[in-house]
Amino acid sequence: MQHDKVLILDFGSQYTQLIARRVRELNIYSEIHPFNKIPTNIQEYKAVILSGSPYSVRGEEALHPDLSQIRGVKPLLGVCYGAQYLAHFSDGEVAPSNTREYGRANLSFIKDDENFFAHIKEGSQVWMSHSDTIKKLPSNSVLMASTHDVKNAAYRIEGEQTYAIQFHPEVYHSTDGKRVLENFLVGIAGLNQDWTPDSFVEETVEAIQEKVGNDKVVLGLSGGVDSTVAAVLLNKAIGKNLYCIFVNNGLLRKNEFESVLNQYEGMGLNVKGVDASQRFLDALAGIEDPEKKRKAIGNAFIEVFDDEAHKLEDVKWLAQGTIYPDVIESVSATGGPSATIKSHHNVGGLPDFMKLKIVEPLRAIFKDEVRRVGATLGIDPELLGRHPFPGPGLGIRILGDITAEKVRILQDVDAIFINGLKKWGLYDKVWQAGAMLLPVNSVGVMGDERTYEKCVALRAVESTDGMTADWVNLPYEFLQKTSNDIINKVKGVNRVVYDISSKPPATIEWE
Ligand code: XMP
């Protein structure tokens, strides 16, 4: 089945992915492409949205693609920079704004003759974030809405299906933003809303069957949401031809290996658990540098996985849980490649010697969509709601070198913290939580004795994608109880601190 597709041209805005997600929440499929790489199959897209941008249309380096195949040909919506683009590169005028135009504003409708604002009330709150403003609209424009500070807040161009809005409909603070997108895409452009988790499952299962046929596929399970949903989809498509390998790197949460393995078996997956804890510990011995630890863990994983994969005969494909944010080609705000802050992601992590073809059933969807697809597939909500957990696991939460004893201590601390969050009904309010074992000993007293033991830091953050995050204001009573439990129950720890740093400038993990 062919679904209607929306093309989002990215001019480097921090919100571009949100536009794609909002559109998809309307059950309409959307794709993000860099502004200067208009897809060659442009005829297959039913509507186009131009994103915002950190650039100014007035600057020398203004991003200025050729839209001749789009403008006047397809329904087109310019957002923020996109709206300024449509004015500036026609005969309108864009100038620096005199007043600050950040944050909340309220819409007043001027002329909504095309029902762009259908079902939206006068005064509806929108979110502004721009330093230039449209002084003069291009010719043939009809002003549709203003706000207190922004006269030309929304306009359309007569004789074309071209619309432009200065505000950001994609952000949560634009109360009717999704409605605006729906009015444009469904009411005006006439797109169908038939891209649903059910249709995704059905079509992906068919596509996998067609792609891999009767071949065998191997997949590394991590216990996380992405690899689990990928496995269940593949299992639905090819059953026992899917060989899952779940490696215990010894850096998982307490009892995680056994319990997750049980769960996988209960789900009917053809899975082999491989306990390689000692191999990882050996590979990590004496390494203190975080990036070197990541490399050692990554390499050990590849070796273990490869050994296991070689035991299977005739495997042709490697399945990966890659999701859409891993493959979106990003437009850098600085023009250059973005700096590597941590050597995170395992995109393209296929070692040459494995020489397998790749199948990535989740390549087109965002994390929230992976969860919805998982729910459609009947996966346990508790598994789908799990916090993200880094590939190197506790290895990057033990600061400094890693030993079996330190892993034991941190697993115990982490288990008390995470189980406590669950017990207090706080787990689902937190995006990610964990404990860090610090490389310092501090003095304490227990009974009559002086102790000189480890300090642990607890971290709980709220976030949407891990790119930015803030610490969670956990109740003092909870922190008090957790700290007591940890110090009383975990031998070797005499001090607990709570991390109150936001990202940026801190990061979520301590290494
Ligand atoms: P930071 O610490 O960069 O983390 O703020 C952002 C998100 O990425 C996770 N993270 C990793 N995930 N391998 C992974 O698979 C890694 O090496 C890694 N380092 C950080 C982190 O847990 C958070 O969700």
PDB file of N, CA, C and O and ligand atoms in Angstrom, residues 294 341-346 388-392 396-397 431-432 465-467 503 506-511, ligand 1:
ATOM      1  N   ARG A 294      34.950   2.485  26.120  1.00  0.00           N
ATOM      2  CA  ARG A 294      33.918   2.263  25.095  1.00  0.00           C
ATOM      3  C   ARG A 294      34.463   1.391  23.976  1.00  0.00           C
ATOM      4  O   ARG A 294      33.802   0.474  23.497  1.00  0.00           O
ATOM      5  N   ILE A 341      31.279  14.269  20.611  1.00  0.00           N
ATOM      6  CA  ILE A 341      31.393  14.508  22.045  1.00  0.00           C
ATOM      7  C   ILE A 341      31.674  13.188  22.755  1.00  0.00           C
ATOM      8  O   ILE A 341      32.570  13.075  23.550  1.00  0.00           O
ATOM      9  N   LYS A 342      30.909  12.184  22.441  1.00  0.00           N
ATOM     10  CA  LYS A 342      31.216  10.844  22.942  1.00  0.00           C
ATOM     11  C   LYS A 342      31.041   9.893  21.767  1.00  0.00           C
ATOM     12  O   LYS A 342      30.176  10.109  20.941  1.00  0.00           O
ATOM     13  N   SER A 343      31.833   8.854  21.720  1.00  0.00           N
ATOM     14  CA  SER A 343      31.764   7.972  20.550  1.00  0.00           C
ATOM     15  C   SER A 343      30.581   7.021  20.694  1.00  0.00           C
ATOM     16  O   SER A 343      30.722   5.819  20.777  1.00  0.00           O
ATOM     17  N   HIS A 344      29.378   7.610  20.781  1.00  0.00           N
ATOM     18  CA  HIS A 344      28.151   6.885  21.056  1.00  0.00           C
ATOM     19  C   HIS A 344      27.806   5.747  20.145  1.00  0.00           C
ATOM     20  O   HIS A 344      27.820   4.607  20.503  1.00  0.00           O
ATOM     21  N   HIS A 345      27.368   6.157  18.978  1.00  0.00           N
ATOM     22  CA  HIS A 345      26.378   5.317  18.324  1.00  0.00           C
ATOM     23  C   HIS A 345      26.981   4.327  17.374  1.00  0.00           C
ATOM     24  O   HIS A 345      27.992   4.572  16.752  1.00  0.00           O
ATOM     25  N   ASN A 346      26.305   3.221  17.330  1.00  0.00           N
ATOM     26  CA  ASN A 346      26.892   2.088  16.661  1.00  0.00           C
ATOM     27  C   ASN A 346      26.408   1.999  15.214  1.00  0.00           C
ATOM     28  O   ASN A 346      26.348   0.944  14.638  1.00  0.00           O
ATOM     29  N   PRO A 388      16.182   4.350  28.697  1.00  0.00           N
ATOM     30  CA  PRO A 388      17.337   4.029  27.856  1.00  0.00           C
ATOM     31  C   PRO A 388      18.511   3.592  28.741  1.00  0.00           C
ATOM     32  O   PRO A 388      18.638   4.058  29.882  1.00  0.00           O
ATOM     33  N   PHE A 389      19.311   2.697  28.220  1.00  0.00           N
ATOM     34  CA  PHE A 389      20.481   2.217  28.968  1.00  0.00           C
ATOM     35  C   PHE A 389      21.639   2.159  27.968  1.00  0.00           C
ATOM     36  O   PHE A 389      21.488   1.591  26.886  1.00  0.00           O
ATOM     37  N   PRO A 390      22.767   2.765  28.288  1.00  0.00           N
ATOM     38  CA  PRO A 390      23.831   2.845  27.273  1.00  0.00           C
ATOM     39  C   PRO A 390      24.423   1.477  26.948  1.00  0.00           C
ATOM     40  O   PRO A 390      24.488   0.610  27.824  1.00  0.00           O
ATOM     41  N   GLY A 391      24.852   1.306  25.712  1.00  0.00           N
ATOM     42  CA  GLY A 391      25.473   0.051  25.269  1.00  0.00           C
ATOM     43  C   GLY A 391      26.599  -0.399  26.201  1.00  0.00           C
ATOM     44  O   GLY A 391      26.639  -1.569  26.604  1.00  0.00           O
ATOM     45  N   PRO A 392      27.514   0.500  26.590  1.00  0.00           N
ATOM     46  CA  PRO A 392      28.612   0.071  27.480  1.00  0.00           C
ATOM     47  C   PRO A 392      28.154  -0.122  28.927  1.00  0.00           C
ATOM     48  O   PRO A 392      28.964  -0.445  29.797  1.00  0.00           O
ATOM     49  N   ILE A 396      30.447   2.667  31.862  1.00  0.00           N
ATOM     50  CA  ILE A 396      30.702   4.121  31.828  1.00  0.00           C
ATOM     51  C   ILE A 396      30.051   4.808  33.030  1.00  0.00           C
ATOM     52  O   ILE A 396      29.980   6.026  33.104  1.00  0.00           O
ATOM     53  N   ARG A 397      29.560   3.992  33.975  1.00  0.00           N
ATOM     54  CA  ARG A 397      29.034   4.569  35.213  1.00  0.00           C
ATOM     55  C   ARG A 397      29.950   4.243  36.396  1.00  0.00           C
ATOM     56  O   ARG A 397      29.677   4.644  37.512  1.00  0.00           O
ATOM     57  N   TRP A 431      12.934  10.120  32.559  1.00  0.00           N
ATOM     58  CA  TRP A 431      13.312   9.623  31.226  1.00  0.00           C
ATOM     59  C   TRP A 431      14.441   8.603  31.326  1.00  0.00           C
ATOM     60  O   TRP A 431      14.469   7.616  30.620  1.00  0.00           O
ATOM     61  N   GLN A 432      15.374   8.900  32.215  1.00  0.00           N
ATOM     62  CA  GLN A 432      16.478   7.969  32.422  1.00  0.00           C
ATOM     63  C   GLN A 432      17.012   8.145  33.838  1.00  0.00           C
ATOM     64  O   GLN A 432      17.069   9.263  34.342  1.00  0.00           O
ATOM     65  N   ASP A 465      14.888  13.325  24.063  1.00  0.00           N
ATOM     66  CA  ASP A 465      15.731  12.560  23.149  1.00  0.00           C
ATOM     67  C   ASP A 465      17.162  12.399  23.651  1.00  0.00           C
ATOM     68  O   ASP A 465      18.019  11.913  22.916  1.00  0.00           O
ATOM     69  N   GLY A 466      17.417  12.838  24.879  1.00  0.00           N
ATOM     70  CA  GLY A 466      18.774  12.710  25.403  1.00  0.00           C
ATOM     71  C   GLY A 466      19.717  13.820  24.949  1.00  0.00           C
ATOM     72  O   GLY A 466      20.837  13.920  25.437  1.00  0.00           O
ATOM     73  N   MET A 467      19.265  14.642  24.002  1.00  0.00           N
ATOM     74  CA  MET A 467      20.143  15.710  23.507  1.00  0.00           C
ATOM     75  C   MET A 467      20.251  16.837  24.534  1.00  0.00           C
ATOM     76  O   MET A 467      21.310  17.430  24.719  1.00  0.00           O
ATOM     77  N   LYS A 503      21.808  19.150  31.253  1.00  0.00           N
ATOM     78  CA  LYS A 503      22.565  18.965  30.018  1.00  0.00           C
ATOM     79  C   LYS A 503      21.994  19.892  28.963  1.00  0.00           C
ATOM     80  O   LYS A 503      20.806  19.750  28.687  1.00  0.00           O
ATOM     81  N   ALA A 506      26.351  19.911  31.494  1.00  0.00           N
ATOM     82  CA  ALA A 506      26.811  18.558  31.855  1.00  0.00           C
ATOM     83  C   ALA A 506      26.281  17.575  30.813  1.00  0.00           C
ATOM     84  O   ALA A 506      25.540  17.961  29.905  1.00  0.00           O
ATOM     85  N   THR A 507      26.645  16.298  30.916  1.00  0.00           N
ATOM     86  CA  THR A 507      26.017  15.274  30.085  1.00  0.00           C
ATOM     87  C   THR A 507      25.226  14.373  31.025  1.00  0.00           C
ATOM     88  O   THR A 507      25.288  14.537  32.246  1.00  0.00           O
ATOM     89  N   ILE A 508      24.473  13.444  30.460  1.00  0.00           N
ATOM     90  CA  ILE A 508      23.667  12.560  31.302  1.00  0.00           C
ATOM     91  C   ILE A 508      24.586  11.570  32.017  1.00  0.00           C
ATOM     92  O   ILE A 508      24.566  11.453  33.239  1.00  0.00           O
ATOM     93  N   GLU A 509      25.406  10.874  31.244  1.00  0.00           N
ATOM     94  CA  GLU A 509      26.386   9.971  31.859  1.00  0.00           C
ATOM     95  C   GLU A 509      27.550  10.797  32.387  1.00  0.00           C
ATOM     96  O   GLU A 509      27.798  11.898  31.911  1.00  0.00           O
ATOM     97  N   TRP A 510      28.268  10.218  33.324  1.00  0.00           N
ATOM     98  CA  TRP A 510      29.429  10.934  33.875  1.00  0.00           C
ATOM     99  C   TRP A 510      30.695  10.662  33.076  1.00  0.00           C
ATOM    100  O   TRP A 510      31.727  11.247  33.323  1.00  0.00           O
ATOM    101  N   GLU A 511      30.625   9.698  32.169  1.00  0.00           N
ATOM    102  CA  GLU A 511      31.801   9.441  31.334  1.00  0.00           C
ATOM    103  C   GLU A 511      31.383   9.462  29.880  1.00  0.00           C
ATOM    104  O   GLU A 511      30.270   9.071  29.546  1.00  0.00           O
TER     105      GLU A 511
HETATM  106  P1  XMP B   1      25.182  11.828  27.339  1.00  0.00           P
HETATM  107  O1  XMP B   1      25.980  11.266  28.454  1.00  0.00           O
HETATM  108  O2  XMP B   1      25.985  12.064  26.084  1.00  0.00           O
HETATM  109  O3  XMP B   1      24.115  10.699  26.970  1.00  0.00           O
HETATM  110  O4  XMP B   1      24.395  13.047  27.738  1.00  0.00           O
HETATM  111  C1  XMP B   1      23.020  10.870  26.115  1.00  0.00           C
HETATM  112  C2  XMP B   1      22.332   9.534  25.976  1.00  0.00           C
HETATM  113  O5  XMP B   1      23.199   8.612  25.316  1.00  0.00           O
HETATM  114  C3  XMP B   1      23.474   7.496  26.155  1.00  0.00           C
HETATM  115  N1  XMP B   1      24.884   7.144  25.965  1.00  0.00           N
HETATM  116  C4  XMP B   1      25.285   6.080  25.262  1.00  0.00           C
HETATM  117  N2  XMP B   1      24.587   5.124  24.618  1.00  0.00           N
HETATM  118  N3  XMP B   1      26.634   4.093  23.978  1.00  0.00           N
HETATM  119  C5  XMP B   1      25.281   4.112  23.989  1.00  0.00           C
HETATM  120  O6  XMP B   1      24.665   3.211  23.405  1.00  0.00           O
HETATM  121  C6  XMP B   1      27.406   5.012  24.616  1.00  0.00           C
HETATM  122  O7  XMP B   1      28.632   4.961  24.587  1.00  0.00           O
HETATM  123  C7  XMP B   1      26.680   6.065  25.288  1.00  0.00           C
HETATM  124  N4  XMP B   1      27.086   7.146  26.005  1.00  0.00           N
HETATM  125  C8  XMP B   1      25.961   7.791  26.420  1.00  0.00           C
HETATM  126  C9  XMP B   1      23.159   7.956  27.566  1.00  0.00           C
HETATM  127  O8  XMP B   1      22.830   6.854  28.404  1.00  0.00           O
HETATM  128  C10 XMP B   1      21.998   8.894  27.321  1.00  0.00           C
HETATM  129  O9  XMP B   1      20.779   8.174  27.167  1.00  0.00           O
END
